[in-house]
Coordinates of C-alpha atoms and ligand atoms in Angstrom, one line a residue:
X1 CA 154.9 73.7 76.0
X2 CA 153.9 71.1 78.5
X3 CA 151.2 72.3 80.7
X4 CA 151.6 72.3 84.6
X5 CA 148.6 70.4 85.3
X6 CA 149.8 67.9 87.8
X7 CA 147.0 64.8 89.6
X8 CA 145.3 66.3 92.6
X9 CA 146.3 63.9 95.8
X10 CA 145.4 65.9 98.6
X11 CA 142.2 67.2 100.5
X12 CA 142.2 69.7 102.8
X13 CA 139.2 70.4 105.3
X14 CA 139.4 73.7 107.7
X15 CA 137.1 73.4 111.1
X16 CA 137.6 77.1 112.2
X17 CA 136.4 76.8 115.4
X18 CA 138.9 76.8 119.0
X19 CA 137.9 77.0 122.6
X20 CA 139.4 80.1 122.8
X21 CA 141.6 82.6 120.6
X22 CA 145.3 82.8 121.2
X23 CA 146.7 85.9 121.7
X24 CA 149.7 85.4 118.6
X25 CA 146.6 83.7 116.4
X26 CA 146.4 84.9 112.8
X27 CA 144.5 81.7 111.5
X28 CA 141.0 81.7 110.0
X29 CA 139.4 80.5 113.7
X30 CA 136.9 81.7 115.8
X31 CA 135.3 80.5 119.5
X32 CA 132.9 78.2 118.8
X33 CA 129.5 78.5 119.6
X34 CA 127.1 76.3 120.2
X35 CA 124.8 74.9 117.9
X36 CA 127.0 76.4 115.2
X37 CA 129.2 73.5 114.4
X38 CA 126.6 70.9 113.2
X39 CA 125.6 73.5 110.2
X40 CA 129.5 74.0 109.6
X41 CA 129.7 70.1 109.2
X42 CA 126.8 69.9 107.2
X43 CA 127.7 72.3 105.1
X44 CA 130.8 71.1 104.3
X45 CA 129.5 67.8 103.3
X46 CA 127.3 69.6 100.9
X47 CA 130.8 71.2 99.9
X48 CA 132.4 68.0 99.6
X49 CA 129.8 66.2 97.4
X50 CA 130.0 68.3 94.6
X51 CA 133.5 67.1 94.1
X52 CA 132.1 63.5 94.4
X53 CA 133.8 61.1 92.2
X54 CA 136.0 63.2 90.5
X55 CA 139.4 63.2 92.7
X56 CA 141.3 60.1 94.1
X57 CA 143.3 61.3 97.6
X58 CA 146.8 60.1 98.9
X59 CA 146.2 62.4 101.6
X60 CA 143.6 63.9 103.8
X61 CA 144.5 66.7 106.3
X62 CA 142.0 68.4 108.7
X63 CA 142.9 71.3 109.7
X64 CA 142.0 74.5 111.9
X65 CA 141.6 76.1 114.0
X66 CA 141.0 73.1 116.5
X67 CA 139.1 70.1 114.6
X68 CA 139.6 68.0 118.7
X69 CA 136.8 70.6 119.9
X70 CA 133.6 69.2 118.1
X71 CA 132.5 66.3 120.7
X72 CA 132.3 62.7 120.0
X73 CA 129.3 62.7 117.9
X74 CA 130.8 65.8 116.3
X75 CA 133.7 63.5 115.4
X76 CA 131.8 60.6 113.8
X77 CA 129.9 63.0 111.4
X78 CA 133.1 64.6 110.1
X79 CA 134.9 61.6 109.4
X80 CA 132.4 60.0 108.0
X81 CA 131.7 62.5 105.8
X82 CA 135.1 62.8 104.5
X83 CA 135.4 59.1 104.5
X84 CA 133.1 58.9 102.2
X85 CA 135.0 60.4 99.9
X86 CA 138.2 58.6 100.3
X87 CA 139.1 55.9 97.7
X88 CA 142.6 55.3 97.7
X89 CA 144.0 53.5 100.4
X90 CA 147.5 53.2 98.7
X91 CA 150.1 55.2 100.5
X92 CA 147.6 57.1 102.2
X93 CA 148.1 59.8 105.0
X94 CA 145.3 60.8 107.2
X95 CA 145.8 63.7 109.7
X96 CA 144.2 65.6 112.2
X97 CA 145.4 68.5 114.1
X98 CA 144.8 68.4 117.9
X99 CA 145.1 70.7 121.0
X100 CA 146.1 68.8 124.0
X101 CA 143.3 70.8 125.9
X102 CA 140.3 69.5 123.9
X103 CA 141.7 65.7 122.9
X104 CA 140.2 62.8 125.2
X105 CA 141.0 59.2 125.2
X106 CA 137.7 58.7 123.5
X107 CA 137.8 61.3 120.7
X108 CA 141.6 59.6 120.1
X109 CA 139.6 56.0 120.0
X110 CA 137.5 57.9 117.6
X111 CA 139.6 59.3 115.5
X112 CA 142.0 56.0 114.9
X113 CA 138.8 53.6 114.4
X114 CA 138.0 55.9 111.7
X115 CA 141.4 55.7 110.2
X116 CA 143.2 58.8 111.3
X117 CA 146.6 57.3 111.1
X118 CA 148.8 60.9 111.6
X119 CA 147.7 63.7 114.5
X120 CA 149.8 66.6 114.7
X121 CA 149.5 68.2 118.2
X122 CA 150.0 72.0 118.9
X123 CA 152.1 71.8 122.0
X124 CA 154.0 74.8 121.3
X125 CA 156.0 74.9 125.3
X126 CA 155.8 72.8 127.5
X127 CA 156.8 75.9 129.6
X128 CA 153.7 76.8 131.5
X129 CA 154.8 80.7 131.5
X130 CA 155.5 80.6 127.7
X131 CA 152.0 78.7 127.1
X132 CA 150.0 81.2 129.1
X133 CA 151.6 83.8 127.6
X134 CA 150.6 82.2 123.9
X135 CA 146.9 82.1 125.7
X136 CA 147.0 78.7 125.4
X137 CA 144.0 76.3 127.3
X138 CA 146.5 73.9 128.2
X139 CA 149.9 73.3 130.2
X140 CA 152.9 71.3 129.5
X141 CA 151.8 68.5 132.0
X142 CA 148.5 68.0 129.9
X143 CA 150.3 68.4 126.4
X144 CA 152.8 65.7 128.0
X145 CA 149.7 63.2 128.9
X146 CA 148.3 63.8 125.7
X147 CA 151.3 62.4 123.6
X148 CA 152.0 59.5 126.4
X149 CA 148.0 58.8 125.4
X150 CA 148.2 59.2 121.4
X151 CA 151.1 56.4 121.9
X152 CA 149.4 53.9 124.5
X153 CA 146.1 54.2 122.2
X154 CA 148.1 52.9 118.8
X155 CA 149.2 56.1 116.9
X156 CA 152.3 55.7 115.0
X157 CA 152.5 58.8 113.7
X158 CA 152.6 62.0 115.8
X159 CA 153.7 65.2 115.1
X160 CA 154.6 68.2 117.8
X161 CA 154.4 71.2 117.0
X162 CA 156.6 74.0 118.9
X163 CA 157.1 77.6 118.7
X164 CA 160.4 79.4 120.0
X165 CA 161.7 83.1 120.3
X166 CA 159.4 84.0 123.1
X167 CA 160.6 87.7 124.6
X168 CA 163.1 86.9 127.2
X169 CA 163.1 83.1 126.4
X170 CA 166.6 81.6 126.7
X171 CA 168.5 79.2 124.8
X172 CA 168.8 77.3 127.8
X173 CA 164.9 77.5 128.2
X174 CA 164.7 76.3 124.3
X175 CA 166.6 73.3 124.7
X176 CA 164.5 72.2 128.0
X177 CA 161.5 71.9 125.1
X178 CA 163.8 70.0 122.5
X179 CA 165.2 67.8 125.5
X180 CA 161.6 67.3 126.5
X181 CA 160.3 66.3 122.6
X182 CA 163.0 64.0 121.9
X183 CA 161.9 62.2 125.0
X184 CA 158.6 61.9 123.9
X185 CA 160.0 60.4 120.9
X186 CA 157.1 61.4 118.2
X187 CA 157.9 60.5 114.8
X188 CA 157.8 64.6 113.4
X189 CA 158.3 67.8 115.2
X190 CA 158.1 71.4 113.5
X191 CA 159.5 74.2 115.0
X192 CA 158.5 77.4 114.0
X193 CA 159.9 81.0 115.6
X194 CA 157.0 82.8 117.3
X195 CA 155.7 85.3 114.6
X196 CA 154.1 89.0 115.2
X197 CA 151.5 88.8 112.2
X198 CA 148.3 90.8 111.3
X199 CA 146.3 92.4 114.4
X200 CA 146.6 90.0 117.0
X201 CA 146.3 91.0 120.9
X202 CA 150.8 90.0 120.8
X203 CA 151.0 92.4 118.2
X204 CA 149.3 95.4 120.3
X205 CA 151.1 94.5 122.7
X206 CA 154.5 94.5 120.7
X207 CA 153.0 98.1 119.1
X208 CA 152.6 99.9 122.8
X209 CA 155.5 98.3 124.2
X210 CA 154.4 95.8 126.5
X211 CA 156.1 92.8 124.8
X212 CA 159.5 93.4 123.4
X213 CA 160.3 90.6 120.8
X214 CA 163.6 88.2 121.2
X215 CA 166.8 89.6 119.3
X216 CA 167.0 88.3 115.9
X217 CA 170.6 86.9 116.1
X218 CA 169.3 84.8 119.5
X219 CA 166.4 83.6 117.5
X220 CA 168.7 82.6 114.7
X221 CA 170.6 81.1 117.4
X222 CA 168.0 79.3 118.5
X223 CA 166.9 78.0 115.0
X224 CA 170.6 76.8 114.7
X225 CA 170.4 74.9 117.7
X226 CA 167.4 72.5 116.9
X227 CA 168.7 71.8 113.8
X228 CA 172.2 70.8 115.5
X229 CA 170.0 68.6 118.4
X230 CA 166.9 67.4 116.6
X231 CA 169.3 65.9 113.8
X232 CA 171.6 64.2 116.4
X233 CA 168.4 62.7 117.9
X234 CA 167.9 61.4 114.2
X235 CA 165.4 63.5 112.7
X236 CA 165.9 64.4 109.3
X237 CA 165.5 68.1 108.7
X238 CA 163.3 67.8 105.1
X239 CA 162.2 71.3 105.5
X240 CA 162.9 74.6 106.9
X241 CA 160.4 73.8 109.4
X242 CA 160.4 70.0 110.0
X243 CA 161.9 67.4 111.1
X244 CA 161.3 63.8 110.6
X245 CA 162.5 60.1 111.6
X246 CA 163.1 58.4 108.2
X247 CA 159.7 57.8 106.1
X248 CA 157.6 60.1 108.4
X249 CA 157.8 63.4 106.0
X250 CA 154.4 65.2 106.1
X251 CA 153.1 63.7 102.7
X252 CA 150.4 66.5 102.4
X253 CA 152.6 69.2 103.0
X254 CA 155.2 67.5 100.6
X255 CA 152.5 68.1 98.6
X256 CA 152.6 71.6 98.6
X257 CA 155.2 72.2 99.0
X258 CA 155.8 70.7 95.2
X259 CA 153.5 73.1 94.2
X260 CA 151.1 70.2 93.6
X261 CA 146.9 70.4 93.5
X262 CA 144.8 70.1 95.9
X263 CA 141.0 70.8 97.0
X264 CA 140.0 72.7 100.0
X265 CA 136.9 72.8 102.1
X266 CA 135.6 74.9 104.1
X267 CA 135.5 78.6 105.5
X268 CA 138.3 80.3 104.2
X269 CA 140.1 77.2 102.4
X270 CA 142.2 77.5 99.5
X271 CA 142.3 75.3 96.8
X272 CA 144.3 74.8 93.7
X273 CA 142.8 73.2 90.6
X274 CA 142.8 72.7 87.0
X275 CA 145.7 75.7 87.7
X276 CA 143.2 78.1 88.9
X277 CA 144.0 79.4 93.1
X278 CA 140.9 79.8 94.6
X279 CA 139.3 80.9 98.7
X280 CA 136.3 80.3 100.0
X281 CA 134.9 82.8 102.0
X282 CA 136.7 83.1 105.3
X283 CA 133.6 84.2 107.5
X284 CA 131.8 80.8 108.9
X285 CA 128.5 82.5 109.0
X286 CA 128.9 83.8 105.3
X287 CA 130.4 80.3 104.4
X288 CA 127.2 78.2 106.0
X289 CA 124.9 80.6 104.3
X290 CA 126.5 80.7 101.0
X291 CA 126.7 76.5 100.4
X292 CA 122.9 76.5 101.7
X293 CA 122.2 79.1 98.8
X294 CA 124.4 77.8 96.0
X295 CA 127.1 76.0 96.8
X296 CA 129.6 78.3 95.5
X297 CA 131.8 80.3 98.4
X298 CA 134.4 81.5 96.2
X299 CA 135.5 84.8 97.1
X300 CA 138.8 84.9 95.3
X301 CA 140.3 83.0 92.0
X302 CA 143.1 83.2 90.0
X303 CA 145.0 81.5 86.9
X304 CA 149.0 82.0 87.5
X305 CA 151.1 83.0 84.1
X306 CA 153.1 79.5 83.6
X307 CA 156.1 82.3 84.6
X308 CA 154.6 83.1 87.6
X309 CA 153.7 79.3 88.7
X310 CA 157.0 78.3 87.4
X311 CA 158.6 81.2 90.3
X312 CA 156.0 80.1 92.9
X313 CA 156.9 76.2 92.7
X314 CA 160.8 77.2 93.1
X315 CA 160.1 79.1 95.9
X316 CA 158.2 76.0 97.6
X317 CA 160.5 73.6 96.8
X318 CA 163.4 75.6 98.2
X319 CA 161.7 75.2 101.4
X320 CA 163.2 71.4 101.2
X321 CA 166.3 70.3 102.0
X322 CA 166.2 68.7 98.5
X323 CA 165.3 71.5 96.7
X324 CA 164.2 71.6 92.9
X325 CA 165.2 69.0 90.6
X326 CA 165.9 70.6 87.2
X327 CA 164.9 67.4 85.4
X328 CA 161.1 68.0 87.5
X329 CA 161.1 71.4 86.5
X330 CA 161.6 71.1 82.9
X331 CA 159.2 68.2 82.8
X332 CA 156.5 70.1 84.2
X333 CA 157.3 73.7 82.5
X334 CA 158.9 73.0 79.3
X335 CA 161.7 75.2 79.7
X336 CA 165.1 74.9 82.0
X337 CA 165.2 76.9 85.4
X338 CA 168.2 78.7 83.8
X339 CA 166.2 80.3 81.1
X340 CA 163.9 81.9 83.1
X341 CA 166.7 82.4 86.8
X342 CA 169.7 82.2 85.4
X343 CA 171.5 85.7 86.8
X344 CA 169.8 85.0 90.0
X345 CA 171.1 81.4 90.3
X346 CA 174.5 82.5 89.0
X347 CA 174.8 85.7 91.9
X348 CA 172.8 83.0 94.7
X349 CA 175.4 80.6 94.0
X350 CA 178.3 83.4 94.2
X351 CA 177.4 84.4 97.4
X352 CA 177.0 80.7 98.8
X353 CA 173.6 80.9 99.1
X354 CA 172.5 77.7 96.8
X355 CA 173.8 75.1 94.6
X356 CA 172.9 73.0 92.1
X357 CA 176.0 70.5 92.6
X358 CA 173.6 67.2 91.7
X359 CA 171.3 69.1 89.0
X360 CA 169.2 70.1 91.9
X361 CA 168.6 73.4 93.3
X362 CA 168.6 73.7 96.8
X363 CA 169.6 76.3 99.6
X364 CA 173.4 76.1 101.1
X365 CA 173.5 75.9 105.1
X366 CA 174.4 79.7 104.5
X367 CA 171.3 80.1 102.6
X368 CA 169.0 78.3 105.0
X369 CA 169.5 81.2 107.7
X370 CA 168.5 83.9 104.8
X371 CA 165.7 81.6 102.7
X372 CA 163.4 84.5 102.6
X373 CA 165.6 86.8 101.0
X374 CA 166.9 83.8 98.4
X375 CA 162.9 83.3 97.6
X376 CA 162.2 86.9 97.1
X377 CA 165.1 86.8 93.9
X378 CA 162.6 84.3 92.2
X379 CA 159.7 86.0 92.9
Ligands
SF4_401 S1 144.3 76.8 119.0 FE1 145.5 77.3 117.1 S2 143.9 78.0 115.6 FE2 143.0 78.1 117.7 S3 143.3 80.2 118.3 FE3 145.1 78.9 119.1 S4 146.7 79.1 117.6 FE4 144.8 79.8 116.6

């Protein structure tokens, strides 16, 4: 049986920190404070360099939380931390998530002459009601500005990130934010439907009443809708969430999405080595204190069942457009996707939820609009 060990490309590094906590926020992220974010740094350097030498990247994604709030001296110490530990230049894919509130013309002068090449900017609306509803620090003028400015300072690859599904929002109202994106003409958007997850102040507010979420079939609608536009405006929809112009897929999240290894940094950051899942410990303070004792901040780890991976990487690769190739999976799990799925492919494909027409597995159109309920039959 071949093993699933696959080369780890990627690099992930999580700066938890944002000016201020939105109110539909589940993410590992907390306010910053001052003083606090030189240890973080410092501490993930110590992080990084015990992994010195021993991986070769194609991509680098910093993530958060809001890695645009540390200031410009901030800035040079991260990247030059991570650059440190960046060897391969070949088809390489470096990203860093912004909020328009906290990203200057500087910190984007920054951020390229260290060789960012790829920001992806949380826009979200560019509705001022729908943004102060999200508890957003910025409006849709600034996030506007802050793409015109990624553009006139030399990035050639931007992503926009937008939610829809806000309660009351109209389809009109949704394709005023896809009319204005396409006009900003970045090279990736994601959409993503606004979500009511763990104990945020949105989902209170859902609980008691005050916020009554969107009706499913308009959200569906809407969902519908920027597939129809964003792929007459020539993106490609690669995934259930993106949308790119041709060559600008998210490498690093192609990357998971195959199910592939990668290390993570920093307070609450997964990684996925050797086989084994692991997290780091989620609280900053705990995370600081535990690399200044030992180094080691693992507070979970686990080695999938080669069943259990095998499940997992169908379930990400279904979030393509491509799918699974059969050929992939058998080269990677010694067996054939039938031997392990082969009702649930048979009663998917009955009810014209996938097909495997070109010996891949994907999701139909019909499937697309259900994809959680087709990934729960392999799971
Ligand atoms: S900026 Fe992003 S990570 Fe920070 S609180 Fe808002 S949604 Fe969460």
């Amino acid at each position: 049986m071949n093993r699933t060990k696959q080369p780890l490309s990627s690099l992930y590094i999580h700066i938890p920190f944002c000016a201020k906590k939105c109110d539909y926020c589940d993410f590992n992220s907390v306010v910053s404070e001052s003083g606090i974010i030189d240890h973080y740094l410092h501490a993930v350097e110590r992080e990084l360099n015990v992994f010195e030498g021993k991986y070769s990247y194609d991509t680098v994604y910093i993530g958060g939380g809001t890695p645009t709030i540390v200031n410009e001296n901030q800035i040079k110490t991260l990247l030059s931390i991570v650059n440190k530990h960046i060897k391969n230049k070949k088809a390489f894919e470096y990203t860093v998530e912004a909020n328009p509130g906290t990203l200057t013309k500087n910190k984007m002068k920054l951020l390229r002459d260290y060789g960012v090449n790829r920001i992806s900017v949380g826009i979200q609306s560019f509705q001022d009601d729908y943004l102060k509803f999200l508890g957003r620090i910025h409006s849709g003028a600034i996030a506007t500005k802050c793409v015109e400015l990624l553009v006139s300072e030399g990035f050639k690859n931007i992503n926009v990130d937008l939610i829809f599904g806000y309660p009351g929002q109209t389809l009109d109202e949704w394709m005023q934010d896809l009319q204005r994106v396409v006009e900003l003409k970045p090279e990736h958007i994601s959409t993503y439907a606004l979500t009511y997850e763990g104990e945020t102040p949105l989902v209170k507010k859902a609980r008691n009443g005050l916020v009554i979420k969107l009706d499913e079939d308009v959200e569906l609608e809407m969902y519908q809708t920027a597939m129809r536009f964003l792929r007459e405006n020539n993106y490609c929809h690669y995934e259930i969430s993106n949308f790119a112009k041709p060559g600008y897929e998210c490498s690093h999240n192609i990357n998971y999405w195959n199910n592939k290894e990668y290390l993570g940094v920093g307070a609450g950051a997964y990684s996925f080595i050797d086989g084994e899942r692991s997290m780091n410990e989620r609280s900053v303070s705990h995370y600081i204190k535990g690399i200044e004792e030992s180094t080691n901040v693992k507070v979970f780890r686990e080695s999938l069942p080669l069943h259990t991976f095998a499940s997992e990487t169908i379930v990400m690769a279904l979030r393509m457009m491509r799918g699974m190739s059969g050929k992939d999976f058998y080269d990677r799990f010694g067996y054939k996707i039938g031997e392990q799925f082969g009702a649930q492919i048979s009663d998917l494909k009955r009810l014209g939820l996938l097909n495997d027409d070109d010996e891949r597995l994907k999701l139909t159109e019909k499937g697309l609009f259900v994809a959680d309920s087709v990934m729960a039959e392999f799971l």
